[in-house]
C-alpha positions as CSV (number, residue, x, y, z in Angstrom):
1,M,-20.2,42.1,-42.8
2,T,-17.8,40.1,-40.7
3,N,-14.4,41.6,-40.1
4,L,-11.2,40.1,-41.3
5,E,-10.1,39.1,-37.8
6,V,-13.1,36.8,-37.4
7,L,-12.6,35.3,-40.8
8,L,-8.9,34.7,-40.2
9,K,-9.7,33.1,-36.8
10,E,-12.2,30.8,-38.5
11,Y,-9.7,29.8,-41.1
12,T,-6.7,29.3,-38.8
13,S,-8.7,27.3,-36.3
14,M,-9.5,24.8,-39.0
15,D,-7.6,21.5,-39.0
16,P,-4.8,22.0,-41.6
17,A,-5.8,18.7,-43.1
18,D,-9.3,20.1,-43.8
19,R,-8.1,23.3,-45.6
20,G,-7.8,21.7,-49.0
21,G,-11.4,20.5,-48.9
22,F,-12.5,23.9,-47.6
23,F,-10.7,25.7,-50.5
24,L,-12.4,23.3,-53.0
25,A,-15.8,23.9,-51.4
26,K,-15.2,27.7,-51.7
27,V,-14.2,27.3,-55.4
28,Q,-17.4,25.3,-56.1
29,T,-19.5,27.9,-54.2
30,I,-17.9,30.7,-56.1
31,D,-18.4,28.9,-59.4
32,G,-22.1,28.9,-58.7
33,Y,-22.0,32.7,-58.0
34,C,-20.2,33.2,-61.3
35,L,-23.2,31.7,-63.1
36,A,-25.4,34.3,-61.5
37,Q,-22.9,37.1,-61.6
38,P,-20.8,36.8,-64.8
39,M,-18.7,39.9,-63.8
40,L,-17.4,37.9,-60.8
41,S,-15.0,36.0,-62.9
42,D,-13.2,39.2,-63.9
43,I,-13.2,40.4,-60.3
44,L,-11.7,37.1,-59.1
45,E,-9.0,37.2,-61.7
46,V,-7.9,40.6,-60.7
47,F,-8.1,39.7,-57.0
48,L,-6.0,36.6,-57.4
49,K,-3.4,38.7,-59.2
50,K,-3.5,41.3,-56.5
51,I,-3.1,38.8,-53.7
52,A,-0.3,37.0,-55.6
53,S,1.6,40.2,-56.2
54,I,1.2,42.0,-52.9
55,D,4.1,40.3,-51.3
56,G,6.1,40.6,-54.5
57,I,6.7,36.9,-54.8
58,L,4.7,34.2,-56.7
59,D,5.9,31.3,-54.5
60,V,5.7,27.6,-55.3
61,N,2.7,27.1,-53.1
62,E,0.7,29.9,-54.9
63,F,1.8,28.4,-58.2
64,A,0.5,25.0,-57.1
65,M,-2.8,26.5,-56.1
66,M,-3.1,28.2,-59.5
67,Q,-2.2,24.8,-61.2
68,A,-5.0,23.1,-59.2
69,L,-7.5,25.8,-60.0
70,N,-6.7,25.6,-63.7
71,M,-6.9,21.8,-63.7
72,Y,-10.2,22.0,-61.8
73,H,-11.8,24.5,-64.2
74,G,-10.3,23.5,-67.5
75,G,-8.6,20.2,-67.1
76,M,-5.6,21.7,-68.7
77,P,-2.2,22.3,-67.1
78,F,-1.6,25.7,-65.7
79,K,0.4,27.8,-68.1
80,A,2.9,29.5,-65.8
81,E,4.4,31.6,-68.5
82,H,1.0,33.1,-69.4
83,F,0.1,33.8,-65.7
84,A,3.5,35.2,-65.0
85,A,3.2,37.5,-68.0
86,T,-0.2,38.7,-67.1
87,L,0.8,39.1,-63.4
88,A,3.9,41.0,-64.5
89,Q,1.8,43.3,-66.7
90,F,-0.7,43.8,-63.8
91,V,2.1,44.8,-61.5
92,K,3.7,47.0,-64.2
93,D,0.4,48.8,-64.7
94,G,0.3,49.5,-60.9
95,S,-1.7,46.6,-59.5
96,H,-4.9,48.6,-59.7
97,S,-8.1,47.0,-58.6
98,E,-10.3,49.9,-57.7
99,I,-12.9,49.1,-60.4
100,E,-13.1,45.5,-59.2
101,E,-13.2,46.6,-55.6
102,A,-16.1,48.9,-56.4
103,Q,-17.9,46.1,-58.1
104,F,-17.1,43.8,-55.2
105,A,-18.6,46.3,-52.7
106,M,-22.0,46.0,-54.5
107,L,-22.2,42.2,-54.0
108,P,-24.3,40.7,-51.2
109,D,-22.4,40.2,-47.9
110,Y,-22.7,36.4,-48.1
111,M,-20.9,36.4,-51.4
112,K,-18.2,38.8,-50.1
113,V,-17.5,36.6,-47.1
114,D,-17.1,33.5,-49.4
115,I,-14.8,35.4,-51.7
116,V,-12.7,36.8,-48.9
117,M,-12.4,33.3,-47.3
118,F,-11.3,32.0,-50.7
119,L,-8.7,34.7,-50.9
120,I,-7.5,34.0,-47.3
121,A,-7.1,30.3,-48.2
122,F,-5.1,31.3,-51.3
123,A,-3.0,33.9,-49.5
124,C,-2.3,31.6,-46.5
125,V,-1.1,28.7,-48.7
126,D,2.5,29.7,-48.0
127,G,1.8,29.4,-44.3
128,E,1.2,33.0,-43.4
129,L,-0.8,36.1,-44.3
130,A,1.6,38.9,-45.1
131,I,0.9,42.3,-43.5
132,D,0.2,43.9,-46.9
133,E,-2.1,41.0,-47.8
134,E,-4.0,41.5,-44.5
135,A,-4.3,45.2,-45.0
136,W,-5.7,44.8,-48.5
137,L,-8.2,42.1,-47.4
138,T,-9.2,44.4,-44.5
139,S,-9.9,47.2,-47.0
140,L,-12.1,44.9,-49.0
141,I,-14.4,44.0,-46.2
142,G,-14.3,47.5,-44.6
């Protein structure tokens, strides 16, 4: 599988004006994967919580991305209180994602690349990829 440095270079070399469309395309692609692999929704939920909690801050840009994802999928406004509560519980429980990471490791490489690119786009919405975010993403793609 492609290493994180290559994926980051691909993402950061993209025109910033094209990143929203890129993110939406990844969402649509991953939605298709979820139809074939129902467990993928659970993996993605944990991975989004993980990437949102690694730097210790759910900033306004990440909040906006969650709002957009919720509107795209359900047409309903993002319930910040619910996400904050589940994120807080995730952190309180130790931010464990080992089971989901093991499930992720069994996916085909092309799916893993799309998921990691989706996570990069989400993590970089605040303008940077934190060192801890980069380390975790690197561990995902080995």
